[in-house]
């Protein structure tokens, strides 16, 4: 006799499950309606931002209730799922080449099920299904929590189907699902984006902004801390500081409530649009004790005219003014940014303005990209005189320029002691080093006291003895174990 339980289809209805044991292998088989789910392996290939990695983790969580475990080898997988990114052409190209490789696996074993989800599938799901014979289904960004329904349909014999409808419900209500054993968790607080920057595909692939309710998030985080040992959260969204607008709530209010949760150590959030950085949020950076001393604030360009063409709704002066206000509110704050070089028809003078802004803003690190035209966006329609080689040259220049700034910033850290949460190790030329991030998101490496000592997820103090443009290294001064001192 098997035991019965409610469907695990991510909170949706579905056939009732029955769990039985295979009489020969003794392994668990999940029966849903007439379909049996023996233990199977799923391989994920994720492209793009933290949002996509977070969505992948949600899918893995749901699929566990259909008896799937994750494999890192696609050759061993029964189910192959792509979570795609459309933000730049490079991610697109990589996805298509990966999809091509999977064709060979499917030719060897017709039983392998292949699905494509995420941003590319949202806008091109129908075409993908039509064009790629080895693709079983495609699904958009708003149906992540329906992954079990889709996989059920595939194992029920349906093929070549897509689901990329938008979630039309008024509320955005979810519970954070984690599968890892780390003390760090991403917590999605808002989806979509209403900004329509002229170069960006996100509003078309992720839809309109919709926030979760503040009270729901606070309860969610409380549970993560209490029952899953979470100490550090990153509030996630394409534009988190738009959070709560439609409900009369704000990111600052949320931070103040989360700040009260006992056991929570650190609150981060990403990504922000400068236009939505309110005085209340700036104040929170000075007051909220658990809020990270780091803010990623994408500026995109240092040129007033390029920012106008990008439809960013601020000037370089206004952006620098914001940086200043944040630094007054919290003198320890560290800022980072995103830069796009080679926006259509960007002149040499406009490009120079970006280098000037980097000098003035003194970012701790930057992500920099060459403009990539995205079909359907306004900027893709602009007739452009700039060549790709000029764009790439500017990208190299901006990166070199910023690395010099960072080298100086980091060399000033030598001699200071920093507390980090250790998140991994690596061995280079036979030498083992551990690494972690400071509250202000700086990477710090250190040598272990003894080679066999395991520091994973320990809080440690490290005295910085040397630095490069990208990280610091030092000697361990104190190991607090898995909880930092009060
Ligand atoms: N919401 C954030 C903001 O307002 O800045 C950005 C999110 S977007 C997923 C991440 C970054 O990708 C952007 O900040 C931008 O620098 C870059 N990006 C977006 N579209 C791009 C394009 N068409 N070409 C090059 N880079 C792009
Ligand atoms: Fe894209 Fe960010 Fe602009 Fe939204 S705010 S359109 S996600 S760059």
Coordinates of C-alpha atoms and ligand atoms in Angstrom, one line a residue:
X1 CA 0.0 0.0 0.0
X2 CA 1.4 3.4 -0.8
X3 CA 0.9 6.6 1.1
X4 CA -1.1 9.5 -0.3
X5 CA -0.3 13.2 -0.3
X6 CA -1.3 16.5 -1.9
X7 CA 0.2 17.4 -5.3
X8 CA 3.6 19.1 -5.1
X9 CA 2.9 21.1 -8.2
X10 CA 4.2 24.4 -6.7
X11 CA 1.0 25.1 -4.9
X12 CA -1.2 24.3 -7.8
X13 CA -3.9 21.7 -8.3
X14 CA -3.0 18.5 -10.0
X15 CA -3.5 14.7 -9.8
X16 CA -3.2 13.3 -6.3
X17 CA 0.2 11.7 -5.7
X18 CA 0.8 8.2 -4.4
X19 CA 4.3 7.1 -3.2
X20 CA 5.1 3.5 -3.7
X21 CA 8.3 1.5 -3.4
X22 CA 9.6 -0.4 -6.3
X23 CA 9.4 -4.1 -5.3
X24 CA 12.7 -5.0 -7.1
X25 CA 14.9 -2.0 -6.4
X26 CA 13.2 -0.7 -3.2
X27 CA 13.4 2.8 -4.7
X28 CA 10.7 5.4 -4.3
X29 CA 8.3 5.8 -7.2
X30 CA 5.9 8.7 -7.3
X31 CA 2.6 8.0 -9.0
X32 CA 0.6 10.9 -10.3
X33 CA -2.7 9.9 -11.8
X34 CA -1.7 7.2 -14.3
X35 CA 1.9 8.4 -14.7
X36 CA 4.8 6.9 -12.6
X37 CA 7.8 9.0 -11.8
X38 CA 10.7 6.7 -10.8
X39 CA 13.9 8.4 -9.6
X40 CA 15.2 10.6 -12.5
X41 CA 18.0 13.1 -13.1
X42 CA 17.5 16.7 -14.3
X43 CA 20.3 18.7 -15.9
X44 CA 19.9 22.5 -15.8
X45 CA 21.8 24.9 -18.0
X46 CA 21.2 28.5 -16.8
X47 CA 22.3 31.7 -18.5
X48 CA 22.2 35.2 -17.4
X49 CA 21.5 37.1 -14.1
X50 CA 20.9 36.1 -10.5
X51 CA 17.2 36.2 -11.2
X52 CA 17.6 33.3 -13.6
X53 CA 19.7 31.3 -11.2
X54 CA 17.1 31.9 -8.6
X55 CA 14.4 30.7 -10.9
X56 CA 16.4 27.5 -11.6
X57 CA 16.6 26.8 -7.9
X58 CA 12.8 27.2 -7.6
X59 CA 12.3 24.7 -10.5
X60 CA 14.7 22.2 -8.9
X61 CA 12.8 22.5 -5.6
X62 CA 9.5 21.7 -7.4
X63 CA 11.0 18.9 -9.4
X64 CA 12.1 17.1 -6.3
X65 CA 8.5 16.3 -5.6
X66 CA 8.4 14.5 -9.0
X67 CA 11.4 12.4 -7.9
X68 CA 14.1 14.4 -9.8
X69 CA 17.6 15.0 -8.5
X70 CA 20.1 17.3 -10.1
X71 CA 23.0 16.1 -12.2
X72 CA 25.9 18.1 -13.5
X73 CA 26.4 15.8 -16.5
X74 CA 23.9 16.3 -19.2
X75 CA 24.9 12.9 -20.6
X76 CA 23.3 11.3 -17.5
X77 CA 20.1 13.3 -17.6
X78 CA 16.6 12.1 -18.2
X79 CA 15.4 15.7 -18.4
X80 CA 17.4 18.7 -19.8
X81 CA 16.1 22.1 -19.0
X82 CA 17.6 25.4 -20.3
X83 CA 16.9 28.6 -18.5
X84 CA 17.7 31.3 -21.1
X85 CA 18.8 34.9 -21.1
X86 CA 18.0 37.5 -23.8
X87 CA 19.8 40.5 -22.4
X88 CA 22.7 40.4 -24.8
X89 CA 23.3 38.6 -28.1
X90 CA 26.2 36.6 -26.5
X91 CA 24.0 34.8 -24.0
X92 CA 21.6 34.0 -26.9
X93 CA 24.3 32.6 -29.1
X94 CA 25.6 30.4 -26.2
X95 CA 22.2 29.0 -25.6
X96 CA 21.7 28.1 -29.3
X97 CA 25.0 26.3 -29.4
X98 CA 24.1 24.4 -26.3
X99 CA 20.7 23.5 -27.7
X100 CA 22.5 22.2 -30.8
X101 CA 24.7 19.9 -28.7
X102 CA 21.6 18.4 -27.0
X103 CA 20.3 17.3 -30.3
X104 CA 23.0 14.6 -30.4
X105 CA 21.9 13.3 -27.0
X106 CA 18.3 13.2 -28.0
X107 CA 19.3 11.3 -31.2
X108 CA 21.0 8.7 -29.0
X109 CA 18.2 8.4 -26.5
X110 CA 14.7 9.5 -27.6
X111 CA 13.5 9.2 -24.0
X112 CA 15.4 12.3 -22.9
X113 CA 13.0 15.2 -22.5
X114 CA 14.2 18.7 -23.4
X115 CA 12.6 21.9 -22.3
X116 CA 13.6 25.6 -22.8
X117 CA 12.4 28.2 -20.3
X118 CA 13.2 31.8 -19.4
X119 CA 13.6 35.0 -21.3
X120 CA 14.2 33.6 -24.9
X121 CA 11.3 31.2 -24.5
X122 CA 9.0 34.0 -23.3
X123 CA 9.3 35.9 -26.5
X124 CA 10.3 33.1 -29.0
X125 CA 8.7 30.0 -27.5
X126 CA 6.5 29.3 -30.5
X127 CA 9.3 29.6 -33.0
X128 CA 11.7 27.5 -30.9
X129 CA 9.2 24.6 -30.7
X130 CA 8.7 24.8 -34.5
X131 CA 12.3 25.1 -35.5
X132 CA 14.0 22.6 -33.1
X133 CA 12.7 19.1 -33.6
X134 CA 14.4 17.8 -30.5
X135 CA 12.7 20.3 -28.2
X136 CA 9.7 19.0 -26.3
X137 CA 8.4 22.1 -24.7
X138 CA 9.1 25.8 -24.1
X139 CA 7.9 27.9 -21.2
X140 CA 8.1 31.6 -20.2
X141 CA 9.4 33.5 -17.2
X142 CA 6.0 33.8 -15.5
X143 CA 5.2 30.0 -15.4
X144 CA 8.4 28.9 -13.5
X145 CA 6.2 27.6 -10.7
X146 CA 4.2 25.4 -13.2
X147 CA 7.3 23.4 -14.1
X148 CA 5.9 20.2 -12.7
X149 CA 2.7 20.5 -14.8
X150 CA 4.8 20.9 -17.9
X151 CA 7.1 18.0 -17.0
X152 CA 4.0 15.9 -16.2
X153 CA 2.5 16.7 -19.6
X154 CA 5.8 15.7 -21.3
X155 CA 5.9 12.4 -19.5
X156 CA 2.2 11.8 -20.2
X157 CA 3.3 11.7 -23.9
X158 CA 2.5 15.3 -25.0
X159 CA 5.2 16.9 -27.1
X160 CA 5.9 20.2 -28.9
X161 CA 3.9 22.4 -26.5
X162 CA 4.6 25.8 -25.1
X163 CA 3.3 27.8 -22.1
X164 CA 4.4 31.5 -22.0
X165 CA 1.3 33.3 -20.8
X166 CA 1.6 36.1 -18.4
X167 CA 0.4 35.7 -14.8
X168 CA -2.7 37.9 -14.9
X169 CA -3.4 37.6 -11.1
X170 CA -3.4 40.8 -9.2
X171 CA -1.0 39.6 -6.5
X172 CA 2.5 38.4 -6.7
X173 CA 2.5 35.9 -3.9
X174 CA 5.2 33.2 -3.5
X175 CA 7.2 31.5 -0.8
X176 CA 11.0 31.3 -1.1
X177 CA 12.2 27.8 -2.1
X178 CA 15.7 26.8 -1.5
X179 CA 17.5 23.5 -2.1
X180 CA 21.0 24.3 -0.9
X181 CA 22.4 24.1 2.6
X182 CA 24.1 27.5 2.6
X183 CA 23.2 30.4 5.0
X184 CA 22.6 32.7 2.0
X185 CA 19.3 33.0 0.2
X186 CA 17.9 35.0 -2.6
X187 CA 14.4 36.4 -1.9
X188 CA 12.4 37.5 -4.8
X189 CA 10.4 40.7 -3.8
X190 CA 9.3 42.1 -7.2
X191 CA 9.1 40.9 -10.7
X192 CA 9.0 42.6 -14.1
X193 CA 10.1 46.2 -15.0
X194 CA 8.1 49.3 -16.1
X195 CA 11.1 51.4 -17.0
X196 CA 11.6 50.5 -20.8
X197 CA 15.2 51.8 -21.0
X198 CA 15.6 52.1 -24.8
X199 CA 18.3 49.3 -25.0
X200 CA 16.7 46.7 -22.7
X201 CA 14.7 43.6 -23.4
X202 CA 13.7 42.9 -19.8
X203 CA 10.2 44.6 -19.8
X204 CA 9.3 42.4 -22.8
X205 CA 10.7 39.2 -21.3
X206 CA 9.7 39.7 -17.6
X207 CA 6.5 41.8 -18.0
X208 CA 5.0 44.5 -15.8
X209 CA 6.2 45.2 -12.3
X210 CA 4.4 43.3 -9.6
X211 CA 5.5 43.3 -5.9
X212 CA 4.9 40.9 -3.2
X213 CA 3.3 42.3 0.0
X214 CA 5.7 43.5 2.7
X215 CA 4.1 41.3 5.4
X216 CA 4.4 38.2 3.3
X217 CA 8.1 38.8 2.7
X218 CA 8.9 39.5 6.3
X219 CA 7.1 36.2 7.3
X220 CA 9.0 34.3 4.5
X221 CA 12.4 35.6 5.7
X222 CA 11.5 34.9 9.4
X223 CA 10.9 31.3 8.4
X224 CA 14.1 31.1 6.4
X225 CA 16.1 32.3 9.4
X226 CA 14.3 30.2 11.9
X227 CA 13.9 26.9 10.1
X228 CA 16.6 26.9 7.4
X229 CA 19.5 28.6 9.0
X230 CA 19.6 31.5 6.7
X231 CA 21.8 34.4 7.9
X232 CA 22.2 36.5 4.8
X233 CA 19.4 37.4 2.3
X234 CA 19.6 39.2 -1.1
X235 CA 16.3 40.9 -2.0
X236 CA 15.9 40.3 -5.7
X237 CA 14.2 42.0 -8.6
X238 CA 15.0 43.8 -11.9
X239 CA 14.3 47.0 -10.2
X240 CA 14.0 46.3 -6.5
X241 CA 13.7 49.9 -5.4
X242 CA 10.4 50.2 -7.3
X243 CA 9.2 47.6 -4.7
X244 CA 5.7 48.2 -3.2
X245 CA 4.7 51.2 -5.3
X246 CA 1.4 49.7 -6.3
X247 CA 0.6 48.7 -2.6
X248 CA 1.7 51.9 -0.9
X249 CA 4.8 50.2 0.5
X250 CA 8.5 50.8 -0.1
X251 CA 11.8 49.0 -0.1
X252 CA 13.0 51.2 2.8
X253 CA 10.0 50.1 4.9
X254 CA 10.7 46.5 4.1
X255 CA 14.4 46.9 5.1
X256 CA 13.4 48.4 8.4
X257 CA 11.1 45.4 9.1
X258 CA 13.6 42.8 8.1
X259 CA 16.3 44.6 10.2
X260 CA 14.3 43.6 13.3
X261 CA 14.5 39.8 12.6
X262 CA 16.6 38.1 15.2
X263 CA 19.2 35.8 13.8
X264 CA 19.3 37.5 10.4
X265 CA 22.8 39.0 9.9
X266 CA 22.9 40.7 6.5
X267 CA 20.5 42.2 4.0
X268 CA 21.5 42.9 0.5
X269 CA 19.4 43.9 -2.5
X270 CA 19.9 44.0 -6.2
X271 CA 19.3 45.6 -8.8
X272 CA 18.4 49.2 -8.4
X273 CA 17.5 52.0 -10.8
X274 CA 19.0 55.4 -9.7
X275 CA 15.6 57.1 -10.5
X276 CA 13.9 55.2 -7.7
X277 CA 16.5 55.8 -5.0
X278 CA 14.4 57.8 -2.5
X279 CA 15.5 59.9 0.4
X280 CA 13.9 57.3 2.7
X281 CA 16.1 54.6 1.2
X282 CA 19.2 56.7 1.5
X283 CA 18.2 57.2 5.2
X284 CA 17.8 53.4 5.6
X285 CA 21.4 53.0 4.4
X286 CA 22.5 55.1 7.4
X287 CA 20.2 53.5 9.9
X288 CA 19.4 49.9 9.3
X289 CA 22.1 47.9 11.1
X290 CA 21.8 44.7 9.0
X291 CA 21.7 46.5 5.6
X292 CA 24.9 45.8 3.7
X293 CA 27.5 48.5 3.3
X294 CA 27.3 47.9 -0.5
X295 CA 25.0 49.2 -3.2
X296 CA 25.0 48.2 -6.8
X297 CA 23.6 51.2 -8.7
X298 CA 23.8 50.9 -12.5
X299 CA 24.6 54.2 -14.1
X300 CA 25.1 52.8 -17.7
X301 CA 26.8 56.0 -19.1
X302 CA 28.5 59.2 -17.9
X303 CA 27.2 61.2 -20.8
X304 CA 24.0 63.3 -20.3
X305 CA 23.1 62.9 -24.0
X306 CA 23.6 59.2 -24.0
X307 CA 21.6 58.8 -20.9
X308 CA 18.8 60.8 -22.6
X309 CA 18.9 58.4 -25.6
X310 CA 18.9 55.5 -23.2
X311 CA 15.7 56.9 -21.5
X312 CA 17.3 56.6 -18.1
X313 CA 15.7 59.8 -16.6
X314 CA 18.6 61.1 -14.7
X315 CA 21.7 63.2 -15.5
X316 CA 25.3 62.3 -14.6
X317 CA 25.2 65.2 -12.1
X318 CA 22.1 63.8 -10.4
X319 CA 23.7 60.3 -10.3
X320 CA 26.8 61.7 -8.6
X321 CA 24.6 63.7 -6.2
X322 CA 23.0 60.4 -5.2
X323 CA 26.3 58.8 -4.6
X324 CA 27.3 61.7 -2.4
X325 CA 24.1 61.6 -0.4
X326 CA 24.5 57.8 0.1
X327 CA 28.1 58.4 1.3
X328 CA 27.0 61.0 3.7
X329 CA 24.2 58.7 5.1
X330 CA 26.6 55.8 5.4
X331 CA 30.3 56.8 5.2
X332 CA 31.3 53.1 4.9
X333 CA 29.1 52.4 1.9
X334 CA 30.8 50.9 -1.2
X335 CA 29.3 51.5 -4.6
X336 CA 29.4 49.5 -7.8
X337 CA 27.8 49.9 -11.2
X338 CA 27.0 48.7 -14.7
X339 CA 28.3 50.5 -17.8
X340 CA 27.2 50.1 -21.4
X341 CA 29.7 51.4 -23.9
X342 CA 29.1 52.0 -27.6
X343 CA 25.4 52.9 -27.4
X344 CA 24.3 53.7 -31.0
X345 CA 26.3 56.7 -32.3
X346 CA 28.1 57.3 -29.0
X347 CA 30.8 59.9 -29.8
X348 CA 34.3 59.9 -28.5
X349 CA 33.4 62.9 -26.3
X350 CA 30.4 61.0 -24.9
X351 CA 32.6 58.0 -24.2
X352 CA 35.1 60.3 -22.4
X353 CA 32.3 61.4 -20.1
X354 CA 31.9 57.8 -18.9
X355 CA 35.6 57.7 -18.1
X356 CA 35.2 61.0 -16.2
X357 CA 32.3 59.7 -14.3
X358 CA 34.3 56.6 -13.3
X359 CA 37.0 58.9 -11.9
X360 CA 34.4 60.9 -9.9
X361 CA 32.3 58.1 -8.6
X362 CA 35.2 55.8 -7.5
X363 CA 33.2 52.6 -7.8
X364 CA 34.5 49.5 -6.1
X365 CA 33.8 47.4 -9.1
X366 CA 31.8 47.6 -12.4
X367 CA 30.2 45.2 -14.8
X368 CA 30.8 46.6 -18.3
X369 CA 29.2 45.6 -21.6
X370 CA 29.4 46.6 -25.2
X371 CA 25.9 47.6 -26.4
X372 CA 24.1 44.7 -28.0
X373 CA 21.0 45.6 -30.1
X374 CA 18.0 43.6 -28.9
X375 CA 15.2 43.1 -31.4
X376 CA 12.0 44.8 -30.3
X377 CA 13.8 47.6 -28.3
X378 CA 13.9 51.2 -29.4
X379 CA 17.7 51.4 -29.5
X380 CA 17.8 48.5 -32.0
X381 CA 16.0 50.7 -34.5
X382 CA 18.5 53.5 -34.3
X383 CA 20.7 53.7 -37.4
X384 CA 24.2 53.3 -35.9
X385 CA 27.5 54.6 -37.3
X386 CA 29.6 53.0 -34.6
X387 CA 31.5 49.8 -35.6
X388 CA 31.7 46.7 -33.5
X389 CA 35.5 47.0 -33.4
X390 CA 35.2 50.6 -32.0
X391 CA 32.7 49.4 -29.4
X392 CA 35.0 46.6 -28.3
X393 CA 37.9 49.0 -28.1
X394 CA 35.9 51.3 -25.9
X395 CA 35.0 48.3 -23.7
X396 CA 38.7 47.4 -23.2
X397 CA 39.5 51.0 -22.5
X398 CA 36.7 51.4 -19.9
X399 CA 37.8 48.1 -18.2
X400 CA 41.5 49.1 -18.1
X401 CA 40.6 52.6 -16.7
X402 CA 38.4 51.1 -14.0
X403 CA 41.0 48.4 -13.0
X404 CA 43.4 51.2 -12.2
X405 CA 40.8 52.9 -10.0
X406 CA 40.1 49.6 -8.2
X407 CA 43.8 48.9 -7.7
X408 CA 44.2 52.1 -5.8
X409 CA 41.0 51.6 -3.7
X410 CA 42.1 48.1 -2.8
X411 CA 45.8 49.0 -2.0
X412 CA 44.4 51.4 0.6
X413 CA 42.7 48.5 2.4
X414 CA 46.1 46.8 3.3
X415 CA 46.5 46.8 7.0
X416 CA 42.7 46.8 7.8
X417 CA 40.9 43.8 9.4
X418 CA 37.8 42.7 7.6
X419 CA 35.1 40.2 8.7
X420 CA 33.9 37.8 6.0
X421 CA 31.5 35.0 5.6
X422 CA 33.6 32.2 4.0
X423 CA 31.9 30.8 0.9
X424 CA 34.5 28.5 -0.8
X425 CA 38.0 27.6 -1.4
X426 CA 40.4 26.8 -4.3
X427 CA 43.8 25.4 -4.9
X428 CA 46.2 27.1 -7.2
X429 CA 49.6 25.7 -7.9
X430 CA 49.1 23.3 -4.9
X431 CA 48.3 26.1 -2.5
X432 CA 44.9 26.0 -0.8
X433 CA 43.2 29.3 -0.1
X434 CA 39.7 30.0 1.3
X435 CA 37.6 33.0 0.3
X436 CA 34.6 35.0 1.3
X437 CA 32.9 38.4 1.0
X438 CA 32.9 41.3 3.4
X439 CA 29.7 43.0 4.4
X440 CA 30.5 45.5 1.7
X441 CA 30.7 42.7 -0.9
X442 CA 34.5 42.7 -1.3
X443 CA 36.2 39.4 -2.1
X444 CA 38.9 38.4 0.5
X445 CA 41.2 35.4 0.3
X446 CA 43.2 33.8 3.2
X447 CA 45.4 30.8 3.9
X448 CA 44.0 28.3 6.4
X449 CA 45.7 27.9 9.8
X450 CA 46.0 24.1 9.0
X451 CA 45.3 22.6 5.6
X452 CA 42.6 20.2 6.9
X453 CA 40.6 22.9 8.6
X454 CA 37.1 23.4 7.1
X455 CA 36.0 27.1 7.1
X456 CA 33.0 26.7 4.9
X457 CA 30.3 29.2 6.1
X458 CA 32.4 30.4 9.0
X459 CA 32.6 34.0 9.9
X460 CA 36.3 35.0 10.2
X461 CA 38.3 38.1 10.6
X462 CA 41.1 38.6 8.1
X463 CA 43.9 41.2 8.3
X464 CA 44.5 42.4 4.7
X465 CA 48.2 42.0 3.7
X466 CA 48.0 42.4 -0.1
X467 CA 45.6 43.3 -2.8
X468 CA 44.9 43.3 -6.5
X469 CA 42.4 45.3 -8.6
X470 CA 39.8 42.6 -8.0
X471 CA 40.4 41.2 -4.5
X472 CA 42.3 41.3 -1.2
X473 CA 44.3 38.6 0.6
X474 CA 45.3 38.4 4.2
X475 CA 46.0 36.4 7.3
X476 CA 43.3 35.0 9.4
X477 CA 43.0 36.6 12.8
X478 CA 40.0 35.0 14.3
X479 CA 37.6 32.2 13.4
X480 CA 34.1 32.6 15.0
X481 CA 32.6 29.4 13.5
X482 CA 29.2 29.4 11.9
X483 CA 27.8 32.4 13.9
X484 CA 29.3 35.8 14.1
X485 CA 29.8 37.5 17.5
X486 CA 26.8 39.6 18.7
Ligands
LIG1 N1 17.6 46.9 -13.8 C1 18.9 47.2 -13.8 C2 19.1 48.7 -14.2 O1 18.2 49.4 -14.2 O2 20.2 49.1 -14.5 C3 19.6 46.3 -14.9 C4 19.3 45.0 -15.1 S1 19.9 44.3 -16.6 C5 19.4 42.7 -16.4 C6 21.7 44.2 -16.3 C7 22.5 45.0 -17.1 O3 22.6 44.5 -18.4 C8 22.1 46.4 -17.3 O4 22.4 47.2 -16.2 C9 22.9 46.8 -18.5 O5 24.2 47.4 -18.1 C10 23.1 45.6 -19.3 N2 22.3 45.6 -20.5 C11 21.0 45.5 -20.6 N3 20.6 45.6 -21.9 C12 21.8 45.6 -22.6 C13 22.1 45.7 -24.0 N4 21.1 45.8 -24.9 N5 23.4 45.8 -24.4 C14 24.4 45.7 -23.5 N6 24.1 45.6 -22.1 C15 22.9 45.6 -21.7
LIG2 FE1 16.2 47.0 -18.2 FE2 16.9 47.8 -15.7 FE3 16.0 49.6 -17.5 FE4 14.3 47.8 -16.5 S1 15.4 49.4 -15.4 S2 14.5 48.4 -18.6 S3 15.7 46.0 -16.3 S4 17.9 48.4 -17.6

